[in-house]
Amino acid sequence: MSPTARPMRGPSVWKGADFAADRSWLHELGAAQAGALVDAARRWEGRDFRALGSEEARTALAPLVPLADTARAELATRGFVLLRGVPVDAMTPGQIQLAYWAIGLLFGQGLTQNAQADFLCPVTDRGVDFGYSGSAAQQNVRGYQSKADLNYHCDPTDVVALLCVRKALAGGKSTIVSTPAIYNEMLRQHPEHLPVLLRGFPYDRKAEQWPGEAAVTERIPVFAAHDGRVSSRYARSYILGGAQKTAPLTAAETAALDCFDAIARREDMPLHMAFEPGDVQLLNNFTVLHGRTAYEDHADPARRRFLWRLWLHLGDEAPWRGESEAMRWAFARFGNLGRSVTDTLEPGEIR
């Protein structure tokens, strides 16, 4: 029997109701762990966070290392973790960046996230028109720059981490859903769509590629079957942009994407999280999609919703090392995106 013809099992397959009385995904920092973050950030103040190395971080944040090791194992299995209690109110903005980058180093290697080569990316409303209409105004816009409702999607790295510094006046709730669970529902109810999703789609690079690089990616599968597991890549706004630059979606492709979205948004599928300042959400991008409800912000700019985002590469660790080149890198590494501190490039230089 083909591995795509049977349902997936294991901790990565879950629905929101499974965690009604299970808070194993939430880890609260103790006093020694929070204190180590503050002490290290104050000691490092004035340094460029990119100069910090993993060994230095693990030494300075020794009380957090066992927690990070546990959380990394949970990301490889269940697929999501929330760390609560980073003392953002006890640190300056620069100290927060240093502390957060150091937390990321306990998990893996930080990567650039846009053409500006930002390693720490501000997730806050910049007033852009983000949506899924395919309009010219939305063509090169990225959702983290808006306060719009965000459809379920993954970021293009192994793990995405979000640190909440300030929350919105109202709304902005994070929701996550298991992609193996979506796969199982499609296999059970609508298997006719799976060939389309296994074939995948070209992704728009939203004009962040360099001259000489393609404006769209090769085809990236929505689902990729492995021996005993299934991984996923999905970001509909990038798929729509890719179709505008290559060939319009067929009726079968649109139907498959609509079915995927409908299952992801079904009431029983997601787990909802309301971020508090000091929360760090970490997600395995191959097994968990995330979305966000639209939000209303404070009138005072100093109080508006603000998160720092990290894209983390976990090297040769399982299960991430088992992904194909297309699944792991086609949506992530182009132009100055997906680069490590030692791998940033000059415009026009392609490796």
Short mmCIF file of C-alpha atoms in Angstrom, two decimals:
data_model
loop_
_atom_site.label_atom_id
_atom_site.label_comp_id
_atom_site.label_asym_id
_atom_site.label_seq_id
_atom_site.Cartn_x
_atom_site.Cartn_y
_atom_site.Cartn_z
CA MET A 1 0.00 0.00 0.00
CA SER A 2 1.26 3.46 -0.85
CA PRO A 3 2.27 5.61 2.15
CA THR A 4 -0.21 8.21 0.88
CA ALA A 5 -3.11 5.76 1.09
CA ARG A 6 -3.24 5.35 4.85
CA PRO A 7 -3.91 7.80 7.66
CA MET A 8 -1.04 9.22 9.69
CA ARG A 9 -0.62 8.39 13.39
CA GLY A 10 1.38 9.82 16.26
CA PRO A 11 1.70 13.02 18.30
CA SER A 12 1.84 15.31 15.25
CA VAL A 13 -1.78 14.33 14.45
CA TRP A 14 -4.03 16.30 16.76
CA LYS A 15 -7.12 18.51 16.97
CA GLY A 16 -7.71 21.45 19.26
CA ALA A 17 -10.03 19.51 21.56
CA ASP A 18 -7.20 17.10 22.34
CA PHE A 19 -5.67 19.85 24.49
CA ALA A 20 -8.79 20.92 26.37
CA ALA A 21 -7.25 19.57 29.59
CA ASP A 22 -3.67 19.13 28.38
CA ARG A 23 -1.24 22.02 28.90
CA SER A 24 1.90 20.03 28.27
CA TRP A 25 2.69 22.37 25.38
CA LEU A 26 2.99 25.37 27.76
CA HIS A 27 6.25 25.82 29.69
CA GLU A 28 6.54 28.66 32.19
CA LEU A 29 9.99 30.05 32.92
CA GLY A 30 11.12 29.87 36.53
CA ALA A 31 12.81 32.69 38.42
CA ALA A 32 16.32 31.39 37.70
CA GLN A 33 15.59 31.07 33.98
CA ALA A 34 14.07 34.56 33.72
CA GLY A 35 16.93 35.99 35.78
CA ALA A 36 19.54 34.40 33.52
CA LEU A 37 17.93 36.11 30.51
CA VAL A 38 17.97 39.53 32.15
CA ASP A 39 21.50 39.15 33.48
CA ALA A 40 22.86 38.00 30.11
CA ALA A 41 21.06 40.71 28.14
CA ARG A 42 22.37 43.43 30.44
CA ARG A 43 25.88 42.03 30.23
CA TRP A 44 25.68 41.94 26.43
CA GLU A 45 24.10 45.38 26.05
CA GLY A 46 25.65 47.36 23.23
CA ARG A 47 26.73 44.30 21.28
CA ASP A 48 25.34 43.34 17.89
CA PHE A 49 23.11 40.36 18.65
CA ARG A 50 24.40 38.69 15.46
CA ALA A 51 27.83 38.38 17.10
CA LEU A 52 26.49 36.01 19.76
CA GLY A 53 27.31 32.35 19.20
CA SER A 54 25.50 29.23 20.28
CA GLU A 55 28.12 28.17 22.86
CA GLU A 56 28.10 31.63 24.43
CA ALA A 57 24.32 31.54 24.59
CA ARG A 58 24.22 28.06 26.12
CA THR A 59 26.76 29.08 28.77
CA ALA A 60 25.02 32.34 29.70
CA LEU A 61 21.55 30.77 29.64
CA ALA A 62 22.49 27.50 31.31
CA PRO A 63 19.27 27.35 33.38
CA LEU A 64 17.25 27.40 30.13
CA VAL A 65 19.19 24.69 28.28
CA PRO A 66 17.24 21.68 29.67
CA LEU A 67 13.95 23.44 28.85
CA ALA A 68 15.13 24.24 25.32
CA ASP A 69 16.22 20.63 24.79
CA THR A 70 12.80 19.41 25.93
CA ALA A 71 11.03 21.94 23.73
CA ARG A 72 13.12 21.00 20.70
CA ALA A 73 12.12 17.35 21.14
CA GLU A 74 8.47 18.38 21.38
CA LEU A 75 8.77 20.40 18.17
CA ALA A 76 10.01 17.26 16.41
CA THR A 77 6.99 15.27 17.61
CA ARG A 78 3.89 17.24 18.63
CA GLY A 79 5.09 20.23 16.59
CA PHE A 80 4.44 23.23 18.85
CA VAL A 81 5.53 24.76 22.14
CA LEU A 82 4.76 27.95 24.06
CA LEU A 83 7.35 29.35 26.46
CA ARG A 84 5.83 31.82 28.90
CA GLY A 85 7.57 34.38 31.08
CA VAL A 86 10.38 36.03 29.14
CA PRO A 87 10.77 39.20 31.28
CA VAL A 88 10.33 41.75 28.48
CA ASP A 89 9.23 44.45 30.96
CA ALA A 90 12.60 44.20 32.74
CA MET A 91 14.65 44.77 29.59
CA THR A 92 15.28 47.60 27.15
CA PRO A 93 14.35 47.07 23.47
CA GLY A 94 17.98 46.27 22.65
CA GLN A 95 18.25 43.83 25.54
CA ILE A 96 15.07 42.07 24.37
CA GLN A 97 16.63 41.50 20.96
CA LEU A 98 19.81 40.10 22.52
CA ALA A 99 17.89 37.81 24.86
CA TYR A 100 15.56 36.57 22.14
CA TRP A 101 18.37 35.86 19.67
CA ALA A 102 20.14 33.90 22.42
CA ILE A 103 16.98 31.86 23.06
CA GLY A 104 16.90 31.05 19.34
CA LEU A 105 20.50 29.87 19.47
CA LEU A 106 19.46 27.23 22.02
CA PHE A 107 17.30 25.70 19.28
CA GLY A 108 19.17 26.27 16.03
CA GLN A 109 20.52 28.85 13.60
CA GLY A 110 18.71 32.10 12.83
CA LEU A 111 18.07 32.96 9.18
CA THR A 112 17.28 36.14 7.27
CA GLN A 113 13.60 36.76 6.56
CA ASN A 114 13.40 39.40 3.84
CA ALA A 115 15.37 41.32 1.23
CA GLN A 116 16.68 43.60 3.98
CA ALA A 117 18.31 40.55 5.58
CA ASP A 118 16.46 41.00 8.89
CA PHE A 119 17.27 38.20 11.31
CA LEU A 120 14.80 39.56 13.86
CA CYS A 121 11.71 40.61 11.96
CA PRO A 122 9.17 43.03 13.52
CA VAL A 123 5.62 41.69 13.27
CA THR A 124 3.47 44.80 13.56
CA ASP A 125 0.90 46.70 11.52
CA ARG A 126 2.47 48.90 8.86
CA GLY A 127 -0.86 49.75 7.26
CA VAL A 128 -0.47 47.51 4.20
CA ASP A 129 -3.38 45.99 2.28
CA PHE A 130 -2.89 42.27 2.80
CA GLY A 131 -5.42 39.73 1.56
CA TYR A 132 -6.16 36.88 -0.81
CA SER A 133 -7.95 38.67 -3.66
CA GLY A 134 -4.91 38.63 -5.93
CA SER A 135 -5.20 42.37 -6.53
CA ALA A 136 -2.19 44.36 -7.71
CA ALA A 137 -2.11 46.22 -4.36
CA GLN A 138 -1.67 42.91 -2.51
CA GLN A 139 0.80 41.31 -4.88
CA ASN A 140 4.08 41.92 -3.04
CA VAL A 141 2.69 42.48 0.45
CA ARG A 142 3.51 40.16 3.36
CA GLY A 143 0.97 39.38 6.03
CA TYR A 144 3.14 40.17 9.05
CA GLN A 145 3.07 43.85 7.98
CA SER A 146 -0.71 44.06 8.41
CA LYS A 147 -3.42 43.66 11.05
CA ALA A 148 -5.57 41.51 8.76
CA ASP A 149 -6.94 38.07 9.44
CA LEU A 150 -4.28 35.64 8.23
CA ASN A 151 -5.25 32.38 6.55
CA TYR A 152 -3.50 29.26 7.77
CA HIS A 153 0.02 29.02 6.40
CA CYS A 154 3.53 27.98 7.33
CA ASP A 155 6.72 29.98 7.26
CA PRO A 156 9.43 28.57 4.99
CA THR A 157 11.96 27.40 7.58
CA ASP A 158 12.19 24.44 9.94
CA VAL A 159 10.86 26.36 12.94
CA VAL A 160 9.27 29.78 13.33
CA ALA A 161 9.38 31.53 16.72
CA LEU A 162 7.33 34.55 17.78
CA LEU A 163 8.07 36.63 20.89
CA CYS A 164 5.20 38.84 22.05
CA VAL A 165 6.45 42.19 23.35
CA ARG A 166 3.07 43.95 23.31
CA LYS A 167 -0.38 42.58 22.52
CA ALA A 168 -3.18 44.28 20.59
CA LEU A 169 -6.04 46.25 22.07
CA ALA A 170 -8.39 43.52 20.83
CA GLY A 171 -8.05 40.46 18.62
CA GLY A 172 -4.83 39.13 17.16
CA LYS A 173 -5.35 35.65 18.61
CA SER A 174 -2.98 33.00 17.29
CA THR A 175 -4.49 29.78 15.97
CA ILE A 176 -2.60 26.67 14.89
CA VAL A 177 -3.63 23.48 13.13
CA SER A 178 -1.97 20.11 12.50
CA THR A 179 -1.21 19.45 8.82
CA PRO A 180 -1.10 15.64 9.29
CA ALA A 181 -4.61 15.97 10.76
CA ILE A 182 -5.70 17.95 7.68
CA TYR A 183 -4.15 15.24 5.50
CA ASN A 184 -6.11 12.53 7.33
CA GLU A 185 -9.38 14.43 6.90
CA MET A 186 -8.74 14.90 3.19
CA LEU A 187 -7.84 11.21 2.83
CA ARG A 188 -11.08 10.26 4.60
CA GLN A 189 -13.44 12.75 2.94
CA HIS A 190 -11.89 14.07 -0.28
CA PRO A 191 -9.05 11.83 -1.51
CA GLU A 192 -9.62 13.09 -5.05
CA HIS A 193 -7.76 16.31 -4.11
CA LEU A 194 -4.61 14.64 -2.82
CA PRO A 195 -2.87 14.13 -6.21
CA VAL A 196 -3.10 17.87 -6.85
CA LEU A 197 -1.70 18.71 -3.42
CA LEU A 198 1.07 16.13 -3.66
CA ARG A 199 2.09 17.66 -7.00
CA GLY A 200 2.20 21.16 -5.47
CA PHE A 201 2.42 24.69 -6.81
CA PRO A 202 4.99 27.32 -7.80
CA TYR A 203 5.36 30.03 -5.14
CA ASP A 204 5.69 33.75 -5.80
CA ARG A 205 8.88 35.32 -4.48
CA LYS A 206 7.08 38.67 -4.06
CA ALA A 207 9.80 40.62 -5.88
CA GLU A 208 12.41 39.77 -3.23
CA GLN A 209 14.55 37.73 -5.62
CA TRP A 210 17.68 39.18 -7.18
CA PRO A 211 18.33 39.77 -10.89
CA GLY A 212 19.03 36.45 -12.52
CA GLU A 213 16.80 34.53 -10.10
CA ALA A 214 13.35 33.27 -11.08
CA ALA A 215 10.34 35.27 -9.91
CA VAL A 216 8.65 32.05 -8.78
CA THR A 217 9.87 28.80 -7.24
CA GLU A 218 9.73 25.31 -8.65
CA ARG A 219 6.67 23.33 -7.64
CA ILE A 220 6.52 22.80 -3.90
CA PRO A 221 4.22 19.99 -2.64
CA VAL A 222 1.49 20.89 -0.17
CA PHE A 223 1.91 17.39 1.21
CA ALA A 224 5.03 15.21 0.98
CA ALA A 225 4.71 11.60 2.09
CA HIS A 226 7.50 9.86 3.97
CA ASP A 227 7.68 6.46 5.60
CA GLY A 228 5.15 6.76 8.39
CA ARG A 229 4.76 10.53 8.33
CA VAL A 230 3.61 13.37 6.11
CA SER A 231 5.06 16.88 5.97
CA SER A 232 3.56 20.01 4.47
CA ARG A 233 4.26 23.41 2.97
CA TYR A 234 1.40 25.85 2.48
CA ALA A 235 0.97 29.60 1.97
CA ARG A 236 -1.96 30.47 -0.28
CA SER A 237 -1.06 34.09 -0.95
CA TYR A 238 2.28 32.90 -2.39
CA ILE A 239 0.51 30.25 -4.48
CA LEU A 240 -1.91 32.85 -5.89
CA GLY A 241 0.99 35.16 -6.69
CA GLY A 242 2.83 32.33 -8.40
CA ALA A 243 -0.21 31.55 -10.54
CA GLN A 244 -0.39 35.18 -11.65
CA LYS A 245 3.19 34.97 -12.90
CA THR A 246 3.00 31.50 -14.49
CA ALA A 247 -0.38 30.00 -15.38
CA PRO A 248 -3.83 30.53 -13.80
CA LEU A 249 -4.95 27.88 -11.35
CA THR A 250 -7.13 25.19 -12.85
CA ALA A 251 -10.56 24.41 -11.46
CA ALA A 252 -9.14 21.24 -9.88
CA GLU A 253 -6.30 23.18 -8.24
CA THR A 254 -8.65 25.81 -6.85
CA ALA A 255 -11.00 23.13 -5.54
CA ALA A 256 -8.12 21.34 -3.78
CA LEU A 257 -6.92 24.55 -2.13
CA ASP A 258 -10.47 25.48 -1.10
CA CYS A 259 -10.95 22.05 0.44
CA PHE A 260 -7.65 22.33 2.31
CA ASP A 261 -8.60 25.75 3.69
CA ALA A 262 -12.11 24.63 4.64
CA ILE A 263 -10.80 21.70 6.66
CA ALA A 264 -8.12 23.84 8.34
CA ARG A 265 -10.77 26.39 9.36
CA ARG A 266 -13.23 23.79 10.59
CA GLU A 267 -14.21 24.50 14.18
CA ASP A 268 -12.83 21.25 15.58
CA MET A 269 -9.37 21.52 13.99
CA PRO A 270 -7.43 24.46 15.50
CA LEU A 271 -5.91 25.21 18.86
CA HIS A 272 -6.23 28.86 19.90
CA MET A 273 -3.62 30.82 21.84
CA ALA A 274 -3.91 34.36 23.19
CA PHE A 275 -0.39 35.75 23.46
CA GLU A 276 0.73 37.60 26.55
CA PRO A 277 3.86 39.81 26.68
CA GLY A 278 6.83 37.51 27.22
CA ASP A 279 5.32 34.53 25.39
CA VAL A 280 7.45 32.71 22.81
CA GLN A 281 5.55 30.44 20.42
CA LEU A 282 7.66 27.92 18.48
CA LEU A 283 6.19 25.89 15.61
CA ASN A 284 7.45 23.07 13.39
CA ASN A 285 6.61 24.49 9.95
CA PHE A 286 6.39 21.02 8.37
CA THR A 287 3.58 19.77 10.63
CA VAL A 288 1.85 22.90 11.97
CA LEU A 289 0.17 25.79 10.18
CA HIS A 290 -0.53 29.05 11.94
CA GLY A 291 -3.01 31.84 11.41
CA ARG A 292 -4.17 34.91 13.23
CA THR A 293 -7.43 36.72 13.76
CA ALA A 294 -7.63 40.34 12.66
CA TYR A 295 -6.92 42.82 15.40
CA GLU A 296 -7.67 46.34 16.59
CA ASP A 297 -4.69 48.30 17.84
CA HIS A 298 -4.07 51.02 20.39
CA ALA A 299 -4.09 54.61 19.18
CA ASP A 300 -0.80 55.24 20.97
CA PRO A 301 2.03 53.91 18.75
CA ALA A 302 4.08 53.03 21.83
CA ARG A 303 1.38 50.56 22.92
CA ARG A 304 0.63 48.90 19.58
CA ARG A 305 0.93 45.17 19.03
CA PHE A 306 4.54 44.17 18.47
CA LEU A 307 6.17 40.77 18.10
CA TRP A 308 9.68 39.71 17.08
CA ARG A 309 9.88 36.80 14.65
CA LEU A 310 12.76 34.34 14.25
CA TRP A 311 13.24 31.83 11.46
CA LEU A 312 15.27 28.90 12.76
CA HIS A 313 17.17 26.22 10.85
CA LEU A 314 17.75 23.03 12.84
CA GLY A 315 20.58 21.63 10.74
CA ASP A 316 20.85 17.89 10.34
CA GLU A 317 18.47 16.98 13.15
CA ALA A 318 15.63 14.56 12.47
CA PRO A 319 12.97 14.91 11.21
CA TRP A 320 13.94 18.10 9.37
CA ARG A 321 16.93 16.53 7.65
CA GLY A 322 14.56 14.13 5.88
CA GLU A 323 12.90 16.87 3.83
CA SER A 324 13.61 17.29 0.13
CA GLU A 325 15.48 20.31 -1.21
CA ALA A 326 12.26 21.73 -2.64
CA MET A 327 10.35 21.35 0.63
CA ARG A 328 13.12 22.73 2.81
CA TRP A 329 14.63 25.51 0.71
CA ALA A 330 12.72 26.46 -2.47
CA PHE A 331 10.33 28.73 -0.58
CA ALA A 332 13.03 29.99 1.79
CA ARG A 333 16.39 30.64 0.16
CA PHE A 334 16.55 33.22 -2.61
CA GLY A 335 17.89 36.74 -2.80
CA ASN A 336 18.90 37.58 0.74
CA LEU A 337 16.33 35.31 2.41
CA GLY A 338 17.23 32.14 4.24
CA ARG A 339 20.82 33.20 4.97
CA SER A 340 22.79 32.59 8.13
CA VAL A 341 24.96 35.22 9.82
CA THR A 342 27.98 33.87 7.92
CA ASP A 343 26.09 33.43 4.65
CA THR A 344 24.52 36.84 3.87
CA LEU A 345 25.13 37.96 0.29
CA GLU A 346 25.56 41.11 -1.71
CA PRO A 347 22.87 41.98 -4.30
CA GLY A 348 23.42 39.98 -7.47
CA GLU A 349 25.70 37.40 -5.82
CA ILE A 350 24.05 33.98 -6.10
CA ARG A 351 25.24 30.73 -4.60
#
